[in-house]
Short mmCIF file of C-alpha atoms in Angstrom, two decimals:
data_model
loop_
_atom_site.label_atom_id
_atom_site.label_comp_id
_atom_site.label_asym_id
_atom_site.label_seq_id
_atom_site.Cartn_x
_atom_site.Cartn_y
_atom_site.Cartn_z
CA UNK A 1 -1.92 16.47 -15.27
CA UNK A 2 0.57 16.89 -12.80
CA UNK A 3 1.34 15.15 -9.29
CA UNK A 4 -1.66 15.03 -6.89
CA UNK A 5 -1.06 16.14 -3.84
CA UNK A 6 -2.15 16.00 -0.58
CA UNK A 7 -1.32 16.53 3.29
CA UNK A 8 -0.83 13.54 5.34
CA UNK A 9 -2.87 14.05 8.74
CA UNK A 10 -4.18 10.11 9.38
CA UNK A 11 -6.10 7.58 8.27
CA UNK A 12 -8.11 7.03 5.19
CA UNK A 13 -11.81 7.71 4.16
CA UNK A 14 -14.11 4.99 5.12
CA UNK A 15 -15.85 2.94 2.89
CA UNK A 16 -18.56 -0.04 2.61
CA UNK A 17 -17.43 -3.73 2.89
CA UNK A 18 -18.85 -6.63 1.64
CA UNK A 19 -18.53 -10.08 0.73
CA UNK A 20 -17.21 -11.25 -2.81
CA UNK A 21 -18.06 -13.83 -5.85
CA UNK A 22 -14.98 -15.71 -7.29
CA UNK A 23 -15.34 -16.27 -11.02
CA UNK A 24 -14.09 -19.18 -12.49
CA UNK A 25 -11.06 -17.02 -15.12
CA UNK A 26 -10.21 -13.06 -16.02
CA UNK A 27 -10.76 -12.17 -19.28
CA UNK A 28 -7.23 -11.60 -19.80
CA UNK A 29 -8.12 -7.80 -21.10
CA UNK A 30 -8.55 -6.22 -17.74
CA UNK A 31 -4.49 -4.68 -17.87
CA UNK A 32 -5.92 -2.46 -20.92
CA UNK A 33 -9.46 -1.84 -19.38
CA UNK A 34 -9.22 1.92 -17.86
CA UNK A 35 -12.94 1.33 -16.59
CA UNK A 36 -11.70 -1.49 -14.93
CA UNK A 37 -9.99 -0.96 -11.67
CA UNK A 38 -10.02 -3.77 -9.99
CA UNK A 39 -11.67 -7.27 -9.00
CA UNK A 40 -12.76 -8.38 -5.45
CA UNK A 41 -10.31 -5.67 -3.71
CA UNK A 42 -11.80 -4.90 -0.22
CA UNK A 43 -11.89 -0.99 -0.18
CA UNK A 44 -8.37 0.84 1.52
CA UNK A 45 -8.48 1.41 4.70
CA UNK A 46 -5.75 3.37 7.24
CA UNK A 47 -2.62 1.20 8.34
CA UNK A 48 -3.11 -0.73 11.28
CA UNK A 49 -2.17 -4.19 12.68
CA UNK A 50 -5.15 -6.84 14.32
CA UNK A 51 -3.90 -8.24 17.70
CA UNK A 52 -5.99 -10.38 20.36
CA UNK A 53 -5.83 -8.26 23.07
CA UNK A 54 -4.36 -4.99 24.56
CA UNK A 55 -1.34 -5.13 25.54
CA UNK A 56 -0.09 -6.86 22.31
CA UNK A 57 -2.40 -4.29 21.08
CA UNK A 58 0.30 -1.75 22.63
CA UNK A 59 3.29 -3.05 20.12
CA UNK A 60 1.35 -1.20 17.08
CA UNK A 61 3.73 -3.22 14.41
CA UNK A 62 2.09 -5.41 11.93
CA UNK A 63 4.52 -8.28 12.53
CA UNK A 64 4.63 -7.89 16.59
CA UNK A 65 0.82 -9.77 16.19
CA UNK A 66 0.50 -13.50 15.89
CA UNK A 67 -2.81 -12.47 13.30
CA UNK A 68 -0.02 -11.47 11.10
CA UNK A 69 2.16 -13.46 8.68
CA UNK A 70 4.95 -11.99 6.14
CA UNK A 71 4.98 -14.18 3.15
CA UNK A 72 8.17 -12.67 2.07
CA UNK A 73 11.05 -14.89 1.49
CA UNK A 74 14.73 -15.11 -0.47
CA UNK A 75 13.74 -18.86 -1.31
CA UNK A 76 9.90 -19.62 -0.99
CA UNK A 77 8.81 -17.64 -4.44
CA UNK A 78 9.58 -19.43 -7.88
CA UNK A 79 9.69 -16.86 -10.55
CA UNK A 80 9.11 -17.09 -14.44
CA UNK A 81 9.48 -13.91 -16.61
CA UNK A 82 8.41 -13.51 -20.08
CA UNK A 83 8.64 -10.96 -22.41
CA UNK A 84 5.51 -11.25 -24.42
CA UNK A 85 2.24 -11.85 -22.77
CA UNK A 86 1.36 -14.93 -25.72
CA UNK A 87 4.69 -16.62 -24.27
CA UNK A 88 3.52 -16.50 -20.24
CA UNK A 89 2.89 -19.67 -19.20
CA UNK A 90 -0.85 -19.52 -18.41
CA UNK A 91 -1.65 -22.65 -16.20
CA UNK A 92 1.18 -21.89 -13.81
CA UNK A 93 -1.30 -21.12 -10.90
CA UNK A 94 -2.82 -24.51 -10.91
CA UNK A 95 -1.22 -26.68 -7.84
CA UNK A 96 -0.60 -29.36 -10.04
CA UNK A 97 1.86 -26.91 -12.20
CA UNK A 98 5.68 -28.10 -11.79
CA UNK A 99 7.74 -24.68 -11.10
CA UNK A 100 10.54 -26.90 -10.29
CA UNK A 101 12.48 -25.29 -12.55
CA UNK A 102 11.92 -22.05 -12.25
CA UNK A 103 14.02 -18.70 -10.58
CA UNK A 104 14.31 -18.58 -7.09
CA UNK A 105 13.55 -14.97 -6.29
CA UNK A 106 13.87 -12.66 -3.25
CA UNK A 107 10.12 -11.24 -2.79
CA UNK A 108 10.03 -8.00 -2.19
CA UNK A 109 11.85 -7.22 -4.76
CA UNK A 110 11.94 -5.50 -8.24
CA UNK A 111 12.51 -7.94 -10.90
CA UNK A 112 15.14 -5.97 -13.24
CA UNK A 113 17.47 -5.73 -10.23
CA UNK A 114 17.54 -9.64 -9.53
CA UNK A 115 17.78 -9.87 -13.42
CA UNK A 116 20.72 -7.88 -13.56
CA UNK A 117 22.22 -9.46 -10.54
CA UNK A 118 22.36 -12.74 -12.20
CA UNK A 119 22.96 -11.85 -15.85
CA UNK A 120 22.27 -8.36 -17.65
CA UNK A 121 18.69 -7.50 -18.32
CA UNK A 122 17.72 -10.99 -17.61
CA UNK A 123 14.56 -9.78 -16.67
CA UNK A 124 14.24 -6.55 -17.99
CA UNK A 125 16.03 -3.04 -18.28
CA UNK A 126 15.59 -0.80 -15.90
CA UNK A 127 14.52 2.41 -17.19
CA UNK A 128 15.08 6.47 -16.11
CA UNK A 129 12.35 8.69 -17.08
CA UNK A 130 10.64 11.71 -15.99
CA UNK A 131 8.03 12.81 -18.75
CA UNK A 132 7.74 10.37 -21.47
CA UNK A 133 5.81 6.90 -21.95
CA UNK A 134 7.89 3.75 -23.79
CA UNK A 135 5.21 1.15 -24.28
CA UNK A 136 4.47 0.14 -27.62
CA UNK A 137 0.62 2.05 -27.46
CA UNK A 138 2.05 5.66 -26.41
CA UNK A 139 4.42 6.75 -28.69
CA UNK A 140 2.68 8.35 -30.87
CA UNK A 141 0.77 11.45 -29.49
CA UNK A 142 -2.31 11.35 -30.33
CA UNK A 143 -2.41 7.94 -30.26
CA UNK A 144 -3.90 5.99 -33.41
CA UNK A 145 -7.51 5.35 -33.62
CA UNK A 146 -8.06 2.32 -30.67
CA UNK A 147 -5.11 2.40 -29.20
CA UNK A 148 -5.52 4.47 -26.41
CA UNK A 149 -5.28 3.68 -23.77
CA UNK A 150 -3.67 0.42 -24.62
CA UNK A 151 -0.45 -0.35 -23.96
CA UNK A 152 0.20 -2.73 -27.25
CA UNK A 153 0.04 -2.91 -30.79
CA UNK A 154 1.33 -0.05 -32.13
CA UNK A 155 4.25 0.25 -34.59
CA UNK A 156 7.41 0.65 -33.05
CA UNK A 157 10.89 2.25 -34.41
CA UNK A 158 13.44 0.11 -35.52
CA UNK A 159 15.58 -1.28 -32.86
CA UNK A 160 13.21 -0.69 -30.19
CA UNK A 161 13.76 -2.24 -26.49
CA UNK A 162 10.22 -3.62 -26.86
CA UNK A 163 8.17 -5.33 -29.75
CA UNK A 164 4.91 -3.67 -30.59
CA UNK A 165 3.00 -6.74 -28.73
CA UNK A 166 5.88 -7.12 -25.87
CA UNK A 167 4.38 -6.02 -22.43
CA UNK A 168 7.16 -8.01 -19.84
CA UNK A 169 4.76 -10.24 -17.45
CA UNK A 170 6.32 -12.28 -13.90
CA UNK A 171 4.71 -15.48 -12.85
CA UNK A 172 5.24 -15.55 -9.13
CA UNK A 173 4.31 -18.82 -7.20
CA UNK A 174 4.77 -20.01 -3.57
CA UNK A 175 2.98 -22.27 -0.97
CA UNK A 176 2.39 -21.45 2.82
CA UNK A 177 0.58 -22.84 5.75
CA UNK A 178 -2.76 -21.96 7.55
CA UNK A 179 -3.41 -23.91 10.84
CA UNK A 180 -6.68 -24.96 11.70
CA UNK A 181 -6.64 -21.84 14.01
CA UNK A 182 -6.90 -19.71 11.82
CA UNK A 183 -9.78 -21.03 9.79
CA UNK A 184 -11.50 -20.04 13.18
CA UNK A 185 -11.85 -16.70 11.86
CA UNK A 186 -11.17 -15.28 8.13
CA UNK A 187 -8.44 -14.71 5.93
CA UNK A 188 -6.99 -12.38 3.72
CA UNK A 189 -4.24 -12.07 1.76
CA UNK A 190 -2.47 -8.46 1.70
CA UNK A 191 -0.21 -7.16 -0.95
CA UNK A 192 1.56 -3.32 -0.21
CA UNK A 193 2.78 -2.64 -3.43
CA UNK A 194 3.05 -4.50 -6.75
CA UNK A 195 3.89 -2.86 -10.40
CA UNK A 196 1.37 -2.68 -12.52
CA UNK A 197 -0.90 -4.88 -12.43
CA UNK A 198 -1.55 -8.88 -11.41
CA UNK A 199 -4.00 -11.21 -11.34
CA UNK A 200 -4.05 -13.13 -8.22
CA UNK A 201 -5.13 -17.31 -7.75
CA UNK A 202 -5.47 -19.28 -4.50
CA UNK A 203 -4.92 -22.87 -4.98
CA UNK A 204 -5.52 -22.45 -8.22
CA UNK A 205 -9.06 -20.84 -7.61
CA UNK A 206 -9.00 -16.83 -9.95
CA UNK A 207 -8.98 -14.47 -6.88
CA UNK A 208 -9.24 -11.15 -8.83
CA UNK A 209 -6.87 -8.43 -9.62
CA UNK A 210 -5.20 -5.12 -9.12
CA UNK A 211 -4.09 -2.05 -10.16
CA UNK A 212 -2.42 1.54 -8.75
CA UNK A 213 0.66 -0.19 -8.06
CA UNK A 214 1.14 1.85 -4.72
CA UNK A 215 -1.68 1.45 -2.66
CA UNK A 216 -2.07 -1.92 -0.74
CA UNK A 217 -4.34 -4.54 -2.25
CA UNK A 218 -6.08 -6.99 0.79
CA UNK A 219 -8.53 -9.47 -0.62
CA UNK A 220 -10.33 -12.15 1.70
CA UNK A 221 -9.86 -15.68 0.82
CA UNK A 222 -11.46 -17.45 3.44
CA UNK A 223 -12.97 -19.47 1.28
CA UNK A 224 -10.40 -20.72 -0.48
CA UNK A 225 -7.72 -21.58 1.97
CA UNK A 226 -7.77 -25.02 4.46
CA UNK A 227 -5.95 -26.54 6.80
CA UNK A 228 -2.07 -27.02 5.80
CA UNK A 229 0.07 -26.31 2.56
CA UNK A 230 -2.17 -24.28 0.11
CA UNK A 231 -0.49 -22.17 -3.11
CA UNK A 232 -0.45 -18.53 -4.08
CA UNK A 233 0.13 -17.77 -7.38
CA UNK A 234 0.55 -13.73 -9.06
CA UNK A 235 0.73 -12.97 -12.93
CA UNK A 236 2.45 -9.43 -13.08
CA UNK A 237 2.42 -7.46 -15.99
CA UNK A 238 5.24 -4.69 -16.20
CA UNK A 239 2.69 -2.16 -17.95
CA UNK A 240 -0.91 -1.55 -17.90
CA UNK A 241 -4.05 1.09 -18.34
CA UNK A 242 -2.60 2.17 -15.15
CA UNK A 243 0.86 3.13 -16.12
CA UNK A 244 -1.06 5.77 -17.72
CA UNK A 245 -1.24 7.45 -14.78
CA UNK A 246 2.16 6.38 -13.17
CA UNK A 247 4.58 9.03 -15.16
CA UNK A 248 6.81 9.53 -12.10
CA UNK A 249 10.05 10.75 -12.97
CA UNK A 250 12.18 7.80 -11.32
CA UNK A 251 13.43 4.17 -12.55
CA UNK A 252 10.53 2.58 -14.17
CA UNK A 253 10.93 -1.14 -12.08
CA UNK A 254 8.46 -4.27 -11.91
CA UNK A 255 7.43 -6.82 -9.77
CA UNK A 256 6.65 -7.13 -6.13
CA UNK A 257 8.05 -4.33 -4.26
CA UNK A 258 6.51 -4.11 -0.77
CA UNK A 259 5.71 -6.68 1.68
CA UNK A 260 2.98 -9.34 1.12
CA UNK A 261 0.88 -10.37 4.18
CA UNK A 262 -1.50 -13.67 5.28
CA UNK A 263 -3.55 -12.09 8.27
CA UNK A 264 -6.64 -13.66 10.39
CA UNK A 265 -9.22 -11.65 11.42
CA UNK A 266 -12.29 -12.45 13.88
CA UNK A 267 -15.34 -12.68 12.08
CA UNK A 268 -17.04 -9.56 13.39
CA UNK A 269 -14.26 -7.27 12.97
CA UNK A 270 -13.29 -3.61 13.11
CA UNK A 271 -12.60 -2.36 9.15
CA UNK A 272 -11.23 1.16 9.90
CA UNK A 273 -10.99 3.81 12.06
CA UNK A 274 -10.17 7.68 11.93
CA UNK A 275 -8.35 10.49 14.13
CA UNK A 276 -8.42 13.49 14.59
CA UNK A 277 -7.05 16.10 17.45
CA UNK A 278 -7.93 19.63 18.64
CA UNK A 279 -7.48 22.04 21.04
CA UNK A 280 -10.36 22.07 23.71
CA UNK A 281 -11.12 25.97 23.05
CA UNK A 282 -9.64 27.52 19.55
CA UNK A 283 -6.13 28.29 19.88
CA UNK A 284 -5.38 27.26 24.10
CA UNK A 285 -2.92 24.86 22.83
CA UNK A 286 -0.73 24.34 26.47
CA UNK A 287 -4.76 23.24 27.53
CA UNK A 288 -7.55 20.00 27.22
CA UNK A 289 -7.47 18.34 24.05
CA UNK A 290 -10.30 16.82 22.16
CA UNK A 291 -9.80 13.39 20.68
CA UNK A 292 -12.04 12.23 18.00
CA UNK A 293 -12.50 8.64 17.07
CA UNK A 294 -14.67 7.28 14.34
CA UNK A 295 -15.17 3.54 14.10
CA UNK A 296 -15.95 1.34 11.23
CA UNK A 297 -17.02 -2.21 12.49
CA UNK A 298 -18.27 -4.94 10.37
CA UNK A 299 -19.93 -8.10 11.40
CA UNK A 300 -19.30 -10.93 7.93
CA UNK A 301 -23.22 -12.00 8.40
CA UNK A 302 -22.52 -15.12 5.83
CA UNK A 303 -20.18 -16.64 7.88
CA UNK A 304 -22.45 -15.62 11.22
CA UNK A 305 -19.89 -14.46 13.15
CA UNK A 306 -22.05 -12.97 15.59
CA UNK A 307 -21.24 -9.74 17.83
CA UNK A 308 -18.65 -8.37 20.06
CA UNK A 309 -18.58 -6.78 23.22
CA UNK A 310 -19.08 -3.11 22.60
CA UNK A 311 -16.20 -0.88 21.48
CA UNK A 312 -13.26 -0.28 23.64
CA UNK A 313 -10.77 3.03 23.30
CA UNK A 314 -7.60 3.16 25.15
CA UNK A 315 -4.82 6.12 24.91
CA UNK A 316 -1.95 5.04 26.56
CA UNK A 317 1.58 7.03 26.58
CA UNK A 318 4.91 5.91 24.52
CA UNK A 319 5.85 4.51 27.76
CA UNK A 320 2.71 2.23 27.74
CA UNK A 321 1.27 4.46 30.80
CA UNK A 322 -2.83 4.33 30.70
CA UNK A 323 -3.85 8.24 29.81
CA UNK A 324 -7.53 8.77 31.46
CA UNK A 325 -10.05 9.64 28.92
CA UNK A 326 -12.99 11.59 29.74
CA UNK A 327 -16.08 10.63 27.32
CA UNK A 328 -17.91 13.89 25.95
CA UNK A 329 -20.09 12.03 23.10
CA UNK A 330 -20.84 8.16 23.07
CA UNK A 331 -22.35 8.65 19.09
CA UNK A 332 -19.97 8.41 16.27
CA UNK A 333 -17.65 10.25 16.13
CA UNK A 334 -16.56 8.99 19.77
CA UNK A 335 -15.29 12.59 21.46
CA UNK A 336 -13.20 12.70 24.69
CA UNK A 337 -11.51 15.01 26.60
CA UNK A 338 -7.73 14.89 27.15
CA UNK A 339 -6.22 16.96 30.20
CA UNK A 340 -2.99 18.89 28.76
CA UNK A 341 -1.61 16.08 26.50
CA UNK A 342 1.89 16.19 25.32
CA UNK A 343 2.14 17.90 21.88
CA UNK A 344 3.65 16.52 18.69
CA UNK A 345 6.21 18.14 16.65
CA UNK A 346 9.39 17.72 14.76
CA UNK A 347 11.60 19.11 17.60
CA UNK A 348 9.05 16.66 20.47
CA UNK A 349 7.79 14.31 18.46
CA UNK A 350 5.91 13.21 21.70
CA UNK A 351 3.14 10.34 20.58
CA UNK A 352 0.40 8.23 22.17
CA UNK A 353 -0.86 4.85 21.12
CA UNK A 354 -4.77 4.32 20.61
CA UNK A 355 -5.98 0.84 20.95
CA UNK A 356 -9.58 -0.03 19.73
CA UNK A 357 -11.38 -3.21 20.86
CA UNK A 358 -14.90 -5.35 20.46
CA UNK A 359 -14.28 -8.14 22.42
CA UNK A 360 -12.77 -10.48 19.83
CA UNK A 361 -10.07 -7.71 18.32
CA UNK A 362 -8.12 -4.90 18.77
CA UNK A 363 -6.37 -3.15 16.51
CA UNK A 364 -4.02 0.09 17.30
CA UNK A 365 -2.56 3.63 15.65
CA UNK A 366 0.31 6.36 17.09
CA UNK A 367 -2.05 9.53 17.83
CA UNK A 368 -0.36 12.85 18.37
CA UNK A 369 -1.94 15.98 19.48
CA UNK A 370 -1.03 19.12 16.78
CA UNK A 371 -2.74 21.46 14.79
CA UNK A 372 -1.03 22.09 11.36
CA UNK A 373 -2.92 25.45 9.60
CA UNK A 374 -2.16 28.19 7.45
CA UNK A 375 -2.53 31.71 9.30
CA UNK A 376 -2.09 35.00 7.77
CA UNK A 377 -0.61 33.53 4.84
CA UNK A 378 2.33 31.15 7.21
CA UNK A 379 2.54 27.99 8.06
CA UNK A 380 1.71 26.84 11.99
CA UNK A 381 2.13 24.07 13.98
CA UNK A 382 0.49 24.29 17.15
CA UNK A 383 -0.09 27.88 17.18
CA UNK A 384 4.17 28.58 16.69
CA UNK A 385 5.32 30.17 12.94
CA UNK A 386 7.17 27.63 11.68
CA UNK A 387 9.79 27.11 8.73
CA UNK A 388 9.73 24.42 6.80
CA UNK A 389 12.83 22.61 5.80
CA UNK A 390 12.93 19.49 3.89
CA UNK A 391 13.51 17.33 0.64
CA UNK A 392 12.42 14.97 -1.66
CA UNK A 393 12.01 11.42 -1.10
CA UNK A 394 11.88 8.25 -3.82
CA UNK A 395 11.86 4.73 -2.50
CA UNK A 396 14.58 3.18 -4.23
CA UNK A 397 17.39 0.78 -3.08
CA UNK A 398 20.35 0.69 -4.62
CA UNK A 399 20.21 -3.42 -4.19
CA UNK A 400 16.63 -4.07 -4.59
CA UNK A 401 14.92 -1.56 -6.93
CA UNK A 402 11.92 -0.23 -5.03
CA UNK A 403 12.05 -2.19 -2.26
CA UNK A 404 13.22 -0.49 0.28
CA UNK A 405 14.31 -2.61 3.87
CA UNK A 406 13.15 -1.28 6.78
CA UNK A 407 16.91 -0.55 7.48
CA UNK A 408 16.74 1.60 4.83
CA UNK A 409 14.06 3.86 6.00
CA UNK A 410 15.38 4.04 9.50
CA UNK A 411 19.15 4.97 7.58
CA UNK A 412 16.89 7.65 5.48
CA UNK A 413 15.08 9.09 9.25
CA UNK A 414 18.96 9.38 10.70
CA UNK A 415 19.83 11.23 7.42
CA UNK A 416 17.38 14.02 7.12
CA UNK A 417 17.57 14.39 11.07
CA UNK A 418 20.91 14.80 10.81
CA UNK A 419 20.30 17.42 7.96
CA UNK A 420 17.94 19.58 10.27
CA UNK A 421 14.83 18.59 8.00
CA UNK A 422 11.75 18.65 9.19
CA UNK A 423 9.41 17.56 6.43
CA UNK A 424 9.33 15.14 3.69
CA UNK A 425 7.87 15.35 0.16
CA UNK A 426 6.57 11.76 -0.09
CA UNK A 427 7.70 12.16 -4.31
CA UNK A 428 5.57 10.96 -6.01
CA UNK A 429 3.31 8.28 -4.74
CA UNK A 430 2.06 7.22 -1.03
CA UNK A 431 5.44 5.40 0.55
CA UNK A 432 5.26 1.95 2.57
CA UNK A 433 3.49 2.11 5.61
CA UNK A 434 6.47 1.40 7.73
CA UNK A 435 7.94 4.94 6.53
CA UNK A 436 4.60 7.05 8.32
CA UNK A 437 4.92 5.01 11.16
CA UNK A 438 8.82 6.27 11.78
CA UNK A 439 8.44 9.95 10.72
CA UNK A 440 5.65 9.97 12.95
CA UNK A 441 7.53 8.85 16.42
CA UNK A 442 11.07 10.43 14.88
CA UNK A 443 9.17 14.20 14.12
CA UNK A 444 8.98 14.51 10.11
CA UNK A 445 6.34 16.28 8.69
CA UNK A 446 4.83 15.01 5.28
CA UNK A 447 3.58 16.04 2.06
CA UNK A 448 1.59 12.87 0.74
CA UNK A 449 0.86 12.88 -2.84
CA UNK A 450 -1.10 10.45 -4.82
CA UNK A 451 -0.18 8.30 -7.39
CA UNK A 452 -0.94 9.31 -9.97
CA UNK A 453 1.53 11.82 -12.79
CA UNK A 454 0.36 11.95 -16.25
CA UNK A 455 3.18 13.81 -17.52
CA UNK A 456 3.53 11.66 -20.87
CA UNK A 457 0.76 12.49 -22.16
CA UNK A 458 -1.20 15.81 -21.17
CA UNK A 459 -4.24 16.03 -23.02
CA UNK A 460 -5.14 12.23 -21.44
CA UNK A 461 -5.05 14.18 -18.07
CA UNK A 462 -8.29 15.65 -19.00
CA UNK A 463 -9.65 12.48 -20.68
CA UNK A 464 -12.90 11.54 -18.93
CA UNK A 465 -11.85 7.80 -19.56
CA UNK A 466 -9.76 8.49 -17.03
CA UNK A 467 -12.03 9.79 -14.97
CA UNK A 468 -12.79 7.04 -12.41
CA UNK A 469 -9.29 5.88 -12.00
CA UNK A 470 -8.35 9.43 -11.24
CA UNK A 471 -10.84 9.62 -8.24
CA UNK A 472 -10.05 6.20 -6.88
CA UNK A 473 -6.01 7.29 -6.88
CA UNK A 474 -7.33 10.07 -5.25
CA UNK A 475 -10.29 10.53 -3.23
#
């Protein structure tokens, strides 16, 4: 099957919410489970930071709101990597656990390139490859009788880089705080990207786990946090059921590669929202606009966190300037009118923000007005032919694997500016959120794609194993 793709307009499809049941272990199979896809995940949701009120509302970034935390570090995370899963160390997530002795890893970060850094494939080889699988259960096409779609126990040739049991797996462990503030309201832990697959323990209670490497995993832990130091502890495996599906062509890297979050959220919260803009009558594009906002807001009845204050929406300019809205439908979806906004494009990439409140929280987007349409067989953007210029983009670091600093993006925007692009091909996978947020305000078009590129083996693209995986990476 090749690359799914899509066009990026905003947001994400909403879906249903509800509270979850810790079991005591995993099975320990679930890497090589295809109908698995994941344990105690809340469903994804569009990008968006939680603030307490408007105007830090108005600062859009994650990390501008004191409901936000990075947990990434250069010398909080102890690291442990092990070749064969047998070999792992498997009580490591208990508190009690001495880790001591372990690596002192920079997290975000893929593992092979801190390896290497400290001695040669300490932790790994880092591997090219465009249209081939390497783990022990792929190489032989068909695969033998059981062994697809595992990713062990097949022979192997001679001199191989891997043993025919070897799947690489990184035991990740650090502590943080949570103030008694914060148990006010709940608590999740957020993970943007991690390769392949983890299971994931809270002072030393099983969490659940995750897979699609490169769309964030959030999970609430309310439950299992308190007051002062607790422990968070990930076991990574470097190849799963999911790899499968993950036959970009590009360095094949492990590990935790994006951010990793701690954020507090009111107990009646708002899960998601969606955008969308048009032109008040079909095609008057220097006219009104329509703006079109549909709310998802959840009240955690368990924990009785009780209601808010009816839904707020506020459009203000870049400049932070209040932009009057005039209401045309109070139902969902939420319509108002817009009097001759400011159009986006690459050339004026002019934005607004949107800020959403209830009362307790308010959470906040970068809208801009633009119609993007095929017409007669070209592309427009806002009624005006337009030709498309642009390129290819990977996230990869020449220091840190797939981690990519936000430097690095920025460097990237200055680049393909520079270069007269005006769209990006996000290649092959959705890219960190920080990277739609700056081609939005800088004017770069995108081609999203999902992730998901079966080139290795094309008969599995039409496996109906495969089936449900295939429609979570991409519906």
């Amino acid at each position: 099957m090749m690359n799914g793709k899509k066009i990026f307009i905003a947001g994400i499809a909403l879906m249903g919410f509800s509270a979850w049941a810790f079991p005591s272990a995993p099975k320990g199979t679930e890497w090589e489970s295809e109908q698995e896809l994941g344990l105690n995940k809340l469903p994804p949701r569009a990008w968006f930071g939680h603030f307490p009120d408007t105007e830090s509302a108005k600062k859009i970034l994650m990390q501008e709101s004191p409901w936000h935390r990075f947990l990434d570090s250069e010398t909080d995370w102890r690291f442990k990597w092990t070749k064969c899963p047998k070999n792992r160390p498997t009580d490591f997530y208990k508190v009690d656990y001495d880790v001591s002795d372990w690596d002192v890893v920079k997290v975000p970060c893929s593992w092979q390139t801190i390896g290497i850094r400290k001695s040669l494939e300490r932790f790994g080889m880092p591997l090219f490859l465009n249209q081939c699988y390497i783990w022990a259960g792929s190489l032989k096409v068909p695969a033998p009788e059981g062994l697809w779609p595992k990713v062990t126990g097949a022979e192997v040739p001679k001199d191989w880089y891997l043993g025919p049991e070897d799947n690489p797996v990184g035991s990740y462990r650090r502590d943080f705080e949570v103030s008694e503030e914060w148990l006010k309201g709940d608590v999740f832990l957020k993970f943007d990207g991690v390769d392949s697959f983890y299971y994931l323990w809270v002072n030393g209670r099983y969490v659940g786990f995750a897979k699609d490497s490169r769309t964030p995993s959030e999970f609430e832990v309310t439950d299992l946090v308190a007051a002062g130091e607790n422990t968070v502890a990930l076991e990574v495996y470097r190849y799963s059921d999911g790899s499968y599906l993950e036959d970009q062509d590009m360095f094949r890297l492990s590990g935790i590669f994006r951010s990793t979050w701690l954020v507090r959220r009111p107990q009646t919260f708002i899960r998601d929202f969606f955008v969308k803009t048009r032109p008040a009558k079909a095609r008057e594009f220097d006219g009104d606009w329509v703006l079109e906002v549909e709310v998802e807001e959840k009240e955690v009845e368990r924990r009785g966190g009780g209601g808010g204050e009816g839904l707020t929406i506020s459009l203000f300019t870049i400049e932070d300037k209040e932009v009057e809205l005039t209401p045309l439908s109070a139902s969902s979806p939420r319509l108002y009118s817009v009097a001759k906004p400011k159009l986006w494009s690459p050339e004026t990439p002019n934005c607004y923000k949107l800020v959403i409140g209830n009362g307790r929280e308010y959470v906040s987007g970068v809208v801009g007005f633009r119609t993007s349409e095929i017409v007669n067989g070209r592309y427009e953007l806002n009624g005006r032919k337009v030709k498309l210029h642009g390129a290819n983009r990977h996230e990869t670091d020449p220091l840190y694997g797939h981690y990519v600093p936000r430097e690095r993006h920025e460097q990237d925007i200055r680049m393909l500016k520079e270069a007269n692009c005006n769209i990006v091909r996000n290649s092959h996978y959705p890219q960190d959120d920080y990277w739609y947020y700056l081609c939005n305000v800088y004017g770069i078009a995108l081609m999203d794609e999902a992730n998901m590129e079966c080139h290795g083996y094309w008969e599995g693209g039409d496996d109906p194993q495969f089936t449900a995986a295939m429609v979570w990476r991409n519906v």
